[in-house]
PDB file of C-alpha atoms and ligand atoms in Angstrom:
ATOM      1  CA  MET A  17     101.278  97.406 109.890  1.00 94.00           C
ATOM      2  CA  HIS A  18      99.038  98.736 112.793  1.00 95.00           C
ATOM      3  CA  LEU A  19      96.624 100.984 110.779  1.00 98.00           C
ATOM      4  CA  LYS A  20      95.362 103.288 113.627  1.00 97.00           C
ATOM      5  CA  ASP A  21      96.563 106.668 113.202  1.00 97.00           C
ATOM      6  CA  SER A  22      98.425 105.810 109.994  1.00 98.00           C
ATOM      7  CA  VAL A  23      98.156 108.210 107.214  1.00 98.00           C
ATOM      8  CA  ALA A  24      96.934 106.796 103.731  1.00 98.00           C
ATOM      9  CA  LEU A  25      96.838 108.783 100.402  1.00 98.00           C
ATOM     10  CA  VAL A  26      94.122 107.174  97.940  1.00 99.00           C
ATOM     11  CA  THR A  27      94.006 108.342  94.265  1.00 98.00           C
ATOM     12  CA  GLY A  28      90.359 107.850  92.339  1.00 98.00           C
ATOM     13  CA  ALA A  29      88.821 108.338  96.039  1.00 98.00           C
ATOM     14  CA  ALA A  30      85.683 109.911  95.048  1.00 98.00           C
ATOM     15  CA  GLN A  31      83.586 107.067  94.066  1.00 98.00           C
ATOM     16  CA  GLY A  32      83.714 103.343  93.361  1.00 98.00           C
ATOM     17  CA  ILE A  33      86.636 101.277  94.816  1.00 98.00           C
ATOM     18  CA  GLY A  34      88.565 104.120  96.026  1.00 98.00           C
ATOM     19  CA  ARG A  35      85.657 105.563  97.755  1.00 98.00           C
ATOM     20  CA  ALA A  36      85.354 101.981  99.514  1.00 98.00           C
ATOM     21  CA  PHE A  37      89.048 102.058 100.530  1.00 98.00           C
ATOM     22  CA  ALA A  38      88.453 105.501 102.160  1.00 98.00           C
ATOM     23  CA  GLN A  39      85.616 103.901 104.137  1.00 98.00           C
ATOM     24  CA  ALA A  40      87.767 100.959 105.240  1.00 98.00           C
ATOM     25  CA  LEU A  41      90.766 102.978 106.065  1.00 98.00           C
ATOM     26  CA  LEU A  42      88.770 105.174 108.200  1.00 98.00           C
ATOM     27  CA  GLU A  43      86.913 102.336 109.980  1.00 98.00           C
ATOM     28  CA  LYS A  44      90.538 101.162 111.131  1.00 98.00           C
ATOM     29  CA  GLY A  45      91.293 104.761 112.496  1.00 98.00           C
ATOM     30  CA  CYS A  46      93.570 105.786 109.531  1.00 98.00           C
ATOM     31  CA  LYS A  47      93.437 109.543 108.351  1.00 98.00           C
ATOM     32  CA  VAL A  48      93.192 109.445 104.554  1.00 98.00           C
ATOM     33  CA  ALA A  49      93.717 111.944 101.729  1.00 98.00           C
ATOM     34  CA  LEU A  50      91.106 111.666  99.173  1.00 98.00           C
ATOM     35  CA  LEU A  51      92.661 112.606  95.961  1.00 98.00           C
ATOM     36  CA  ASP A  52      90.536 112.617  92.647  1.00 98.00           C
ATOM     37  CA  LEU A  53      89.895 114.631  89.607  1.00 98.00           C
ATOM     38  CA  ASN A  54      86.260 115.157  90.162  1.00 98.00           C
ATOM     39  CA  GLU A  55      86.014 117.829  92.613  1.00 98.00           C
ATOM     40  CA  GLU A  56      82.275 117.540  93.009  1.00 98.00           C
ATOM     41  CA  VAL A  57      82.044 113.864  93.398  1.00 98.00           C
ATOM     42  CA  GLY A  58      84.896 114.028  95.630  1.00 98.00           C
ATOM     43  CA  LYS A  59      83.803 116.912  97.952  1.00 98.00           C
ATOM     44  CA  ALA A  60      80.327 114.981  98.382  1.00 98.00           C
ATOM     45  CA  SER A  61      82.354 111.865  99.231  1.00 98.00           C
ATOM     46  CA  LYS A  62      84.301 113.745 101.972  1.00 98.00           C
ATOM     47  CA  ASP A  63      80.899 115.442 103.331  1.00 98.00           C
ATOM     48  CA  ALA A  64      79.269 111.975 103.522  1.00 98.00           C
ATOM     49  CA  LEU A  65      82.566 110.569 105.511  1.00 98.00           C
ATOM     50  CA  ASP A  66      82.501 113.636 107.619  1.00 98.00           C
ATOM     51  CA  LYS A  67      79.093 112.296 108.762  1.00 98.00           C
ATOM     52  CA  GLN A  68      80.655 109.127 109.860  1.00 98.00           C
ATOM     53  CA  PHE A  69      84.113 110.166 111.162  1.00 98.00           C
ATOM     54  CA  ASP A  70      85.770 112.893 112.517  1.00 98.00           C
ATOM     55  CA  ALA A  71      86.151 115.329 109.714  1.00 98.00           C
ATOM     56  CA  GLN A  72      89.781 116.189 110.613  1.00 98.00           C
ATOM     57  CA  ARG A  73      90.613 112.632 109.622  1.00 98.00           C
ATOM     58  CA  THR A  74      90.253 113.226 105.774  1.00 98.00           C
ATOM     59  CA  ILE A  75      91.211 116.009 103.267  1.00 98.00           C
ATOM     60  CA  PHE A  76      89.857 115.969  99.680  1.00 98.00           C
ATOM     61  CA  VAL A  77      92.777 117.043  97.478  1.00 98.00           C
ATOM     62  CA  HIS A  78      91.829 117.978  93.786  1.00 98.00           C
ATOM     63  CA  CYS A  79      94.207 116.367  91.403  1.00 98.00           C
ATOM     64  CA  ASP A  80      94.497 114.810  87.986  1.00 98.00           C
ATOM     65  CA  VAL A  81      97.101 112.052  88.658  1.00 98.00           C
ATOM     66  CA  SER A  82      98.246 112.341  84.817  1.00 98.00           C
ATOM     67  CA  ASN A  83      99.695 115.618  85.551  1.00 98.00           C
ATOM     68  CA  GLU A  84     102.947 115.438  87.480  1.00 98.00           C
ATOM     69  CA  GLU A  85     103.080 118.705  89.076  1.00 98.00           C
ATOM     70  CA  GLN A  86      99.533 118.083  90.373  1.00 98.00           C
ATOM     71  CA  LEU A  87     100.375 114.763  91.790  1.00 98.00           C
ATOM     72  CA  LYS A  88     103.544 115.902  93.675  1.00 98.00           C
ATOM     73  CA  ASP A  89     101.538 118.695  95.081  1.00 98.00           C
ATOM     74  CA  ALA A  90      98.804 116.569  96.099  1.00 98.00           C
ATOM     75  CA  PHE A  91     101.480 114.314  98.000  1.00 98.00           C
ATOM     76  CA  LYS A  92     103.143 117.186  99.535  1.00 98.00           C
ATOM     77  CA  LYS A  93      99.542 118.581 100.697  1.00 98.00           C
ATOM     78  CA  ALA A  94      98.795 115.646 102.384  1.00 98.00           C
ATOM     79  CA  VAL A  95     102.047 114.962 104.132  1.00 98.00           C
ATOM     80  CA  GLN A  96     101.964 118.777 105.129  1.00 98.00           C
ATOM     81  CA  HIS A  97      98.312 118.194 106.498  1.00 98.00           C
ATOM     82  CA  PHE A  98      99.009 115.157 108.429  1.00 98.00           C
ATOM     83  CA  GLY A  99     102.386 115.365 109.150  1.00 97.00           C
ATOM     84  CA  LYS A 100     103.547 111.918 107.447  1.00 97.00           C
ATOM     85  CA  LEU A 101     102.658 109.400 104.950  1.00 98.00           C
ATOM     86  CA  ASP A 102     102.328 105.399 105.632  1.00 98.00           C
ATOM     87  CA  ILE A 103      99.869 104.061 102.997  1.00 98.00           C
ATOM     88  CA  VAL A 104      99.716 104.965  99.216  1.00 99.00           C
ATOM     89  CA  VAL A 105      96.943 103.345  97.128  1.00 99.00           C
ATOM     90  CA  ASN A 106      97.277 104.059  93.508  1.00 99.00           C
ATOM     91  CA  ASN A 107      93.960 103.299  92.249  1.00 98.00           C
ATOM     92  CA  ALA A 108      92.707 106.053  89.820  1.00 98.00           C
ATOM     93  CA  GLY A 109      91.614 104.185  86.548  1.00 98.00           C
ATOM     94  CA  VAL A 110      89.921 104.537  83.369  1.00 98.00           C
ATOM     95  CA  ASN A 111      88.637 102.556  80.613  1.00 98.00           C
ATOM     96  CA  ASN A 112      89.382 104.459  77.181  1.00 98.00           C
ATOM     97  CA  GLU A 113      90.014 102.239  74.184  1.00 98.00           C
ATOM     98  CA  LYS A 114      89.455 105.301  71.855  1.00 97.00           C
ATOM     99  CA  ASN A 115      91.676 107.892  73.485  1.00 98.00           C
ATOM    100  CA  TRP A 116      94.099 104.867  74.423  1.00 98.00           C
ATOM    101  CA  GLU A 117      97.327 106.871  75.218  1.00 98.00           C
ATOM    102  CA  VAL A 118      95.372 108.187  78.122  1.00 98.00           C
ATOM    103  CA  THR A 119      94.579 104.982  79.585  1.00 98.00           C
ATOM    104  CA  VAL A 120      98.283 104.073  79.346  1.00 98.00           C
ATOM    105  CA  GLN A 121      98.986 107.769  81.177  1.00 98.00           C
ATOM    106  CA  ILE A 122      96.425 107.169  83.972  1.00 98.00           C
ATOM    107  CA  ASN A 123      96.296 103.398  84.490  1.00 98.00           C
ATOM    108  CA  LEU A 124     100.249 102.829  84.301  1.00 98.00           C
ATOM    109  CA  ILE A 125     102.539 105.903  84.053  1.00 98.00           C
ATOM    110  CA  SER A 126     100.526 107.676  86.876  1.00 98.00           C
ATOM    111  CA  VAL A 127     100.780 104.474  88.908  1.00 99.00           C
ATOM    112  CA  ILE A 128     104.285 104.131  88.341  1.00 99.00           C
ATOM    113  CA  ARG A 129     104.903 108.051  89.299  1.00 98.00           C
ATOM    114  CA  GLY A 130     102.710 107.662  92.258  1.00 98.00           C
ATOM    115  CA  THR A 131     104.887 104.856  93.694  1.00 98.00           C
ATOM    116  CA  TYR A 132     107.877 106.701  93.062  1.00 98.00           C
ATOM    117  CA  ILE A 133     106.816 110.010  94.849  1.00 98.00           C
ATOM    118  CA  GLY A 134     105.384 107.700  97.746  1.00 98.00           C
ATOM    119  CA  LEU A 135     108.902 105.958  97.773  1.00 98.00           C
ATOM    120  CA  ASP A 136     110.433 109.424  98.143  1.00 98.00           C
ATOM    121  CA  TYR A 137     108.533 110.305 101.291  1.00 98.00           C
ATOM    122  CA  MET A 138     108.576 106.792 102.634  1.00 98.00           C
ATOM    123  CA  LYS A 139     111.852 104.831 102.208  1.00 97.00           C
ATOM    124  CA  THR A 140     114.131 104.665 105.060  1.00 95.00           C
ATOM    125  CA  GLU A 141     117.332 105.888 103.139  1.00 92.00           C
ATOM    126  CA  ASN A 142     115.323 109.167 102.672  1.00 90.00           C
ATOM    127  CA  GLY A 143     114.493 109.414 106.421  1.00 90.00           C
ATOM    128  CA  GLY A 144     111.075 107.971 106.212  1.00 91.00           C
ATOM    129  CA  SER A 145     109.524 105.239 108.427  1.00 94.00           C
ATOM    130  CA  GLY A 146     108.683 102.886 105.881  1.00 97.00           C
ATOM    131  CA  GLY A 147     105.309 102.162 104.678  1.00 98.00           C
ATOM    132  CA  VAL A 148     102.937 100.107 102.065  1.00 98.00           C
ATOM    133  CA  ILE A 149     101.874 100.912  98.530  1.00 99.00           C
ATOM    134  CA  VAL A 150      99.348  99.172  96.996  1.00 99.00           C
ATOM    135  CA  ASN A 151      98.620  99.425  93.200  1.00 99.00           C
ATOM    136  CA  ILE A 152      95.215  98.514  91.785  1.00 99.00           C
ATOM    137  CA  SER A 153      95.415  96.243  88.603  1.00 98.00           C
ATOM    138  CA  SER A 154      92.767  94.056  87.459  1.00 98.00           C
ATOM    139  CA  LEU A 155      92.085  90.324  86.180  1.00 97.00           C
ATOM    140  CA  ALA A 156      92.641  91.954  82.870  1.00 98.00           C
ATOM    141  CA  GLY A 157      96.326  92.479  83.954  1.00 98.00           C
ATOM    142  CA  LEU A 158      96.594  88.449  84.221  1.00 98.00           C
ATOM    143  CA  ILE A 159      94.772  87.446  81.426  1.00 97.00           C
ATOM    144  CA  PRO A 160      94.229  89.055  77.747  1.00 97.00           C
ATOM    145  CA  VAL A 161      90.915  90.881  76.868  1.00 96.00           C
ATOM    146  CA  SER A 162      90.277  91.132  73.180  1.00 95.00           C
ATOM    147  CA  GLN A 163      87.745  93.874  73.882  1.00 96.00           C
ATOM    148  CA  GLN A 164      89.735  96.279  75.818  1.00 97.00           C
ATOM    149  CA  PRO A 165      93.750  95.425  74.761  1.00 98.00           C
ATOM    150  CA  VAL A 166      95.041  98.830  75.909  1.00 98.00           C
ATOM    151  CA  TYR A 167      93.035  98.580  79.387  1.00 98.00           C
ATOM    152  CA  SER A 168      94.640  94.907  79.465  1.00 98.00           C
ATOM    153  CA  ALA A 169      98.261  96.353  78.625  1.00 98.00           C
ATOM    154  CA  SER A 170      98.065  98.963  81.089  1.00 98.00           C
ATOM    155  CA  LYS A 171      96.800  96.632  83.758  1.00 98.00           C
ATOM    156  CA  HIS A 172      99.710  94.181  82.931  1.00 98.00           C
ATOM    157  CA  GLY A 173     101.996  96.860  83.234  1.00 99.00           C
ATOM    158  CA  VAL A 174     100.896  97.433  86.712  1.00 99.00           C
ATOM    159  CA  VAL A 175     101.387  94.023  87.906  1.00 98.00           C
ATOM    160  CA  GLY A 176     105.184  93.745  86.206  1.00 98.00           C
ATOM    161  CA  PHE A 177     106.134  97.016  87.696  1.00 98.00           C
ATOM    162  CA  THR A 178     104.677  96.251  91.038  1.00 98.00           C
ATOM    163  CA  ARG A 179     106.190  92.813  91.253  1.00 98.00           C
ATOM    164  CA  SER A 180     109.676  94.358  89.958  1.00 98.00           C
ATOM    165  CA  ILE A 181     109.905  97.429  92.362  1.00 98.00           C
ATOM    166  CA  ALA A 182     108.936  95.430  95.254  1.00 98.00           C
ATOM    167  CA  MET A 183     111.907  93.108  94.630  1.00 97.00           C
ATOM    168  CA  THR A 184     114.005  96.673  94.388  1.00 97.00           C
ATOM    169  CA  SER A 185     112.396  97.686  97.556  1.00 98.00           C
ATOM    170  CA  THR A 186     113.675  94.601  99.233  1.00 97.00           C
ATOM    171  CA  ALA A 187     117.020  94.655  97.707  1.00 96.00           C
ATOM    172  CA  GLY A 188     117.588  98.357  98.585  1.00 96.00           C
ATOM    173  CA  LYS A 189     116.000  97.887 102.150  1.00 96.00           C
ATOM    174  CA  TYR A 190     113.465 100.796 101.566  1.00 97.00           C
ATOM    175  CA  GLY A 191     111.211  99.595 104.343  1.00 98.00           C
ATOM    176  CA  VAL A 192     108.424  99.742 102.139  1.00 98.00           C
ATOM    177  CA  ARG A 193     106.046  96.896 101.251  1.00 98.00           C
ATOM    178  CA  ILE A 194     104.746  97.105  97.584  1.00 98.00           C
ATOM    179  CA  ASN A 195     101.697  94.758  96.421  1.00 98.00           C
ATOM    180  CA  ALA A 196      98.839  94.751  93.744  1.00 99.00           C
ATOM    181  CA  ILE A 197      95.383  93.994  93.701  1.00 99.00           C
ATOM    182  CA  CYS A 198      93.556  92.503  90.511  1.00 98.00           C
ATOM    183  CA  PRO A 199      89.722  92.493  90.961  1.00 98.00           C
ATOM    184  CA  ALA A 200      87.630  90.735  88.330  1.00 98.00           C
ATOM    185  CA  PHE A 201      84.182  92.998  87.703  1.00 98.00           C
ATOM    186  CA  VAL A 202      83.127  95.380  90.392  1.00 98.00           C
ATOM    187  CA  ASN A 203      79.979  97.226  90.384  1.00 98.00           C
ATOM    188  CA  THR A 204      81.310 100.801  90.023  1.00 98.00           C
ATOM    189  CA  PRO A 205      80.570 103.602  87.479  1.00 96.00           C
ATOM    190  CA  ILE A 206      83.384 102.485  85.211  1.00 97.00           C
ATOM    191  CA  LEU A 207      81.077  99.443  84.242  1.00 96.00           C
ATOM    192  CA  GLN A 208      78.999 102.010  82.444  1.00 95.00           C
ATOM    193  CA  SER A 209      81.872 103.100  80.218  1.00 96.00           C
ATOM    194  CA  ILE A 210      81.446  99.840  78.356  1.00 94.00           C
ATOM    195  CA  ASP A 211      78.285 101.423  76.631  1.00 95.00           C
ATOM    196  CA  ASN A 212      79.922 104.329  75.701  1.00 95.00           C
ATOM    197  CA  GLU A 213      81.372 104.755  71.922  1.00 96.00           C
ATOM    198  CA  GLU A 214      83.745 107.499  73.433  1.00 96.00           C
ATOM    199  CA  ASN A 215      85.371 105.150  75.648  1.00 96.00           C
ATOM    200  CA  MET A 216      85.253 101.961  73.492  1.00 97.00           C
ATOM    201  CA  GLY A 217      85.716 103.273  70.214  1.00 96.00           C
ATOM    202  CA  GLN A 218      86.389 100.430  67.403  1.00 96.00           C
ATOM    203  CA  TYR A 219      85.493  97.769  70.417  1.00 96.00           C
ATOM    204  CA  SER A 220      81.935  99.279  70.763  1.00 95.00           C
ATOM    205  CA  VAL A 221      80.823  96.304  68.809  1.00 95.00           C
ATOM    206  CA  TYR A 222      82.029  93.853  71.342  1.00 95.00           C
ATOM    207  CA  LYS A 223      80.106  95.393  74.320  1.00 94.00           C
ATOM    208  CA  GLU A 224      77.769  92.578  74.400  1.00 95.00           C
ATOM    209  CA  GLU A 225      80.532  89.937  74.682  1.00 95.00           C
ATOM    210  CA  ILE A 226      81.864  92.065  77.825  1.00 95.00           C
ATOM    211  CA  LYS A 227      78.274  91.793  79.022  1.00 95.00           C
ATOM    212  CA  ASP A 228      78.520  88.327  78.567  1.00 95.00           C
ATOM    213  CA  LEU A 229      81.887  88.049  80.466  1.00 94.00           C
ATOM    214  CA  MET A 230      80.254  89.967  83.443  1.00 96.00           C
ATOM    215  CA  LYS A 231      77.464  87.153  83.639  1.00 95.00           C
ATOM    216  CA  LEU A 232      80.294  84.538  83.632  1.00 94.00           C
ATOM    217  CA  TYR A 233      82.288  86.088  85.983  1.00 94.00           C
ATOM    218  CA  GLY A 234      79.730  87.822  88.137  1.00 97.00           C
ATOM    219  CA  ILE A 235      80.022  91.148  89.684  1.00 98.00           C
ATOM    220  CA  LEU A 236      81.862  91.971  92.788  1.00 98.00           C
ATOM    221  CA  ASP A 237      80.813  94.722  95.239  1.00 98.00           C
ATOM    222  CA  PRO A 238      83.500  97.279  96.499  1.00 98.00           C
ATOM    223  CA  PRO A 239      83.651  96.578  99.977  1.00 98.00           C
ATOM    224  CA  ILE A 240      85.438  92.995  99.284  1.00 98.00           C
ATOM    225  CA  ILE A 241      87.957  94.927  97.400  1.00 98.00           C
ATOM    226  CA  ALA A 242      88.588  97.279 100.536  1.00 98.00           C
ATOM    227  CA  GLU A 243      88.597  93.879 102.546  1.00 98.00           C
ATOM    228  CA  GLY A 244      91.670  92.642 100.133  1.00 98.00           C
ATOM    229  CA  LEU A 245      93.425  96.044 100.748  1.00 98.00           C
ATOM    230  CA  ILE A 246      93.330  95.958 104.460  1.00 98.00           C
ATOM    231  CA  LYS A 247      94.566  92.315 104.478  1.00 98.00           C
ATOM    232  CA  ILE A 248      97.559  93.679 102.385  1.00 98.00           C
ATOM    233  CA  LEU A 249      98.354  96.454 104.858  1.00 98.00           C
ATOM    234  CA  GLU A 250      98.060  94.426 107.917  1.00 98.00           C
ATOM    235  CA  ASP A 251      99.927  91.628 107.048  1.00 98.00           C
ATOM    236  CA  ASP A 252     103.734  92.492 107.020  1.00 98.00           C
ATOM    237  CA  THR A 253     105.061  89.392 105.360  1.00 98.00           C
ATOM    238  CA  LEU A 254     103.516  90.513 101.984  1.00 98.00           C
ATOM    239  CA  ASN A 255     105.626  92.354  99.469  1.00 98.00           C
ATOM    240  CA  GLY A 256     105.533  91.889  95.695  1.00 98.00           C
ATOM    241  CA  GLN A 257     102.100  89.807  95.712  1.00 98.00           C
ATOM    242  CA  VAL A 258      99.416  89.984  93.397  1.00 98.00           C
ATOM    243  CA  MET A 259      96.046  89.616  95.156  1.00 98.00           C
ATOM    244  CA  LYS A 260      93.140  88.151  93.066  1.00 98.00           C
ATOM    245  CA  ILE A 261      89.470  89.012  93.986  1.00 98.00           C
ATOM    246  CA  THR A 262      86.827  86.994  92.176  1.00 98.00           C
ATOM    247  CA  THR A 263      83.332  85.979  92.701  1.00 98.00           C
ATOM    248  CA  LYS A 264      84.124  82.314  92.862  1.00 97.00           C
ATOM    249  CA  GLN A 265      87.382  82.324  94.759  1.00 97.00           C
ATOM    250  CA  GLY A 266      87.064  85.318  96.917  1.00 98.00           C
ATOM    251  CA  ILE A 267      90.257  86.833  98.084  1.00 98.00           C
ATOM    252  CA  HIS A 268      93.307  84.652  96.916  1.00 98.00           C
ATOM    253  CA  PHE A 269      96.888  85.388  95.724  1.00 98.00           C
ATOM    254  CA  HIS A 270      98.113  84.660  91.960  1.00 97.00           C
ATOM    255  CA  GLU A 271     100.723  81.973  92.082  1.00 95.00           C
ATOM    256  CA  TYR A 272     103.739  82.123  89.996  1.00 95.00           C
ATOM    257  CA  ALA A 273     106.684  79.644  89.498  1.00 93.00           C
ATOM    258  CA  PRO A 274     109.761  80.723  91.694  1.00 89.00           C
ATOM    259  CA  LEU A 275     112.158  82.976  90.060  1.00 88.00           C
ATOM    260  CA  LEU A 276     115.546  81.852  88.997  1.00 85.00           C
ATOM    261  CA  SER A 277     118.501  82.583  91.061  1.00 76.00           C
ATOM    262  CA  GLN A 278     121.379  84.419  89.622  1.00 67.00           C
ATOM    263  CA  SER A 279     123.217  81.009  89.414  1.00 73.00           C
ATOM    264  CA  GLN A 280     120.332  79.421  87.518  1.00 75.00           C
ATOM    265  CA  LYS A 281     120.297  82.022  84.620  1.00 69.00           C
ATOM    266  CA  PRO A 282     118.659  80.151  81.696  1.00 72.00           C
TER     267      PRO A 282
HETATM  268  N1  NAD B 330      85.125  98.221  88.616  1.00 69.29           N
HETATM  269  C1  NAD B 330      85.543  97.356  88.007  1.00 69.29           C
HETATM  270  O1  NAD B 330      85.132  96.137  87.398  1.00 69.29           O
HETATM  271  C2  NAD B 330      87.214  97.109  87.852  1.00 69.29           C
HETATM  272  C3  NAD B 330      87.797  95.692  87.997  1.00 69.29           C
HETATM  273  C4  NAD B 330      89.199  95.603  88.172  1.00 69.29           C
HETATM  274  C5  NAD B 330      89.785  96.947  88.417  1.00 69.29           C
HETATM  275  N2  NAD B 330      89.275  97.910  88.333  1.00 69.29           N
HETATM  276  C6  NAD B 330      90.281  99.341  88.634  1.00 69.29           C
HETATM  277  O2  NAD B 330      89.830  99.741  90.209  1.00 69.29           O
HETATM  278  C7  NAD B 330      90.113 101.329  89.909  1.00 69.29           C
HETATM  279  C8  NAD B 330      88.999 102.091  90.456  1.00 69.29           C
HETATM  280  O3  NAD B 330      87.915 101.943  89.661  1.00 69.29           O
HETATM  281  P1  NAD B 330      86.652 102.015  89.843  1.00 69.29           P
HETATM  282  O4  NAD B 330      85.777 100.889  89.019  1.00 69.29           O
HETATM  283  O5  NAD B 330      86.252 102.377  91.151  1.00 69.29           O
HETATM  284  O6  NAD B 330      86.025 103.233  88.822  1.00 69.29           O
HETATM  285  P2  NAD B 330      85.345 104.473  88.787  1.00 69.29           P
HETATM  286  O7  NAD B 330      85.227 104.953  87.692  1.00 69.29           O
HETATM  287  O8  NAD B 330      83.984 104.365  89.524  1.00 69.29           O
HETATM  288  O9  NAD B 330      86.115 105.388  89.769  1.00 69.29           O
HETATM  289  C9  NAD B 330      87.563 105.951  89.251  1.00 69.29           C
HETATM  290  C10 NAD B 330      87.756 107.177  89.911  1.00 69.29           C
HETATM  291  O10 NAD B 330      89.151 107.435  89.568  1.00 69.29           O
HETATM  292  C11 NAD B 330      88.895 108.951  89.122  1.00 69.29           C
HETATM  293  N3  NAD B 330      89.917 109.343  88.093  1.00 69.29           N
HETATM  294  C12 NAD B 330      89.958 108.937  86.875  1.00 69.29           C
HETATM  295  N4  NAD B 330      90.968 109.649  86.361  1.00 69.29           N
HETATM  296  C13 NAD B 330      91.490 110.171  87.240  1.00 69.29           C
HETATM  297  C14 NAD B 330      92.871 111.150  87.069  1.00 69.29           C
HETATM  298  N5  NAD B 330      93.349 111.382  85.939  1.00 69.29           N
HETATM  299  N6  NAD B 330      93.214 111.736  88.168  1.00 69.29           N
HETATM  300  C15 NAD B 330      92.273 111.449  89.413  1.00 69.29           C
HETATM  301  N7  NAD B 330      91.397 110.728  89.570  1.00 69.29           N
HETATM  302  C16 NAD B 330      91.121 110.132  88.462  1.00 69.29           C
HETATM  303  C17 NAD B 330      87.862 109.261  88.776  1.00 69.29           C
HETATM  304  O11 NAD B 330      86.909 110.612  88.764  1.00 69.29           O
HETATM  305  C18 NAD B 330      86.921 108.352  89.662  1.00 69.29           C
HETATM  306  O12 NAD B 330      86.472 108.903  91.098  1.00 69.29           O
HETATM  307  C19 NAD B 330      90.683 101.387  88.573  1.00 69.29           C
HETATM  308  O13 NAD B 330      91.893 101.523  88.569  1.00 69.29           O
HETATM  309  C20 NAD B 330      90.104 100.136  87.886  1.00 69.29           C
HETATM  310  O14 NAD B 330      90.555 100.068  86.465  1.00 69.29           O
HETATM  311  C21 NAD B 330      87.831  98.284  88.236  1.00 69.29           C
END
């Protein structure tokens, strides 16, 4: 995809990885709808971006992705404002093992909903011009994490859904590529949630183990995750791929055994 003048919608764009996505997309000449629950930080981020880029290239939309109406309205506002939609990045996420249903709601259900709403606008059979959807999972979506079982489950769900719906998109000729990114630890405010009993609940006792894992894996900076996003957007051959980003191997793809064809069913 040629990114200049493409329109992107990024959830959880106020800070952290989502903020780095917005920056990278703007540097490539995109227009960006910044969606976030945190109005104060979201507006401050837009103000900061306005100092670097034409203010007309971004809008901030206050939105709780776990609220169906708000998410639909936010997409509508973005499309009405910019006139089209080419890219959706379902990035908003939380770490909450105490209120674990919220984690499933935000990290998985809202990603599925964001994908479906994105497809409604972009798929060719609805008169759309195609596009790209990128869902943010985690390394915890590929390996088990004993200290964050629900976070891990929600992120595994994102990988399974993304690979599956990408195949549906190919079969249905939607004209939309759908891929996932699985970063290792990234230096963003979410890492502070490890220290909060409110987030970790019964797993608070294992917080030192998670910190040991951070030392083992190292901590990435958000711009490399944005570099991975741009790579997926610009490479039109990528669909149903799971990009891993780690300190040791940088940006690379998770490899799966080839799927059996219908005639080879087990
Ligand atoms: N930081 C890491 O180590 C890491 C590693 C792998 C994957 N991830 C994933 O990357 C994504 C971004 O995380 P981050 O590290 O930037 O975290 P972060 O906490 O810094 O940013 C998350 C953003 O999402 C927003 N958000 C949370 N709930 C929301 C909701 N219901 N509706 C709208 N916005 C909401 C927050 O306000 C915040 O701006 C998440 O999906 C996270 O799980 C993070």
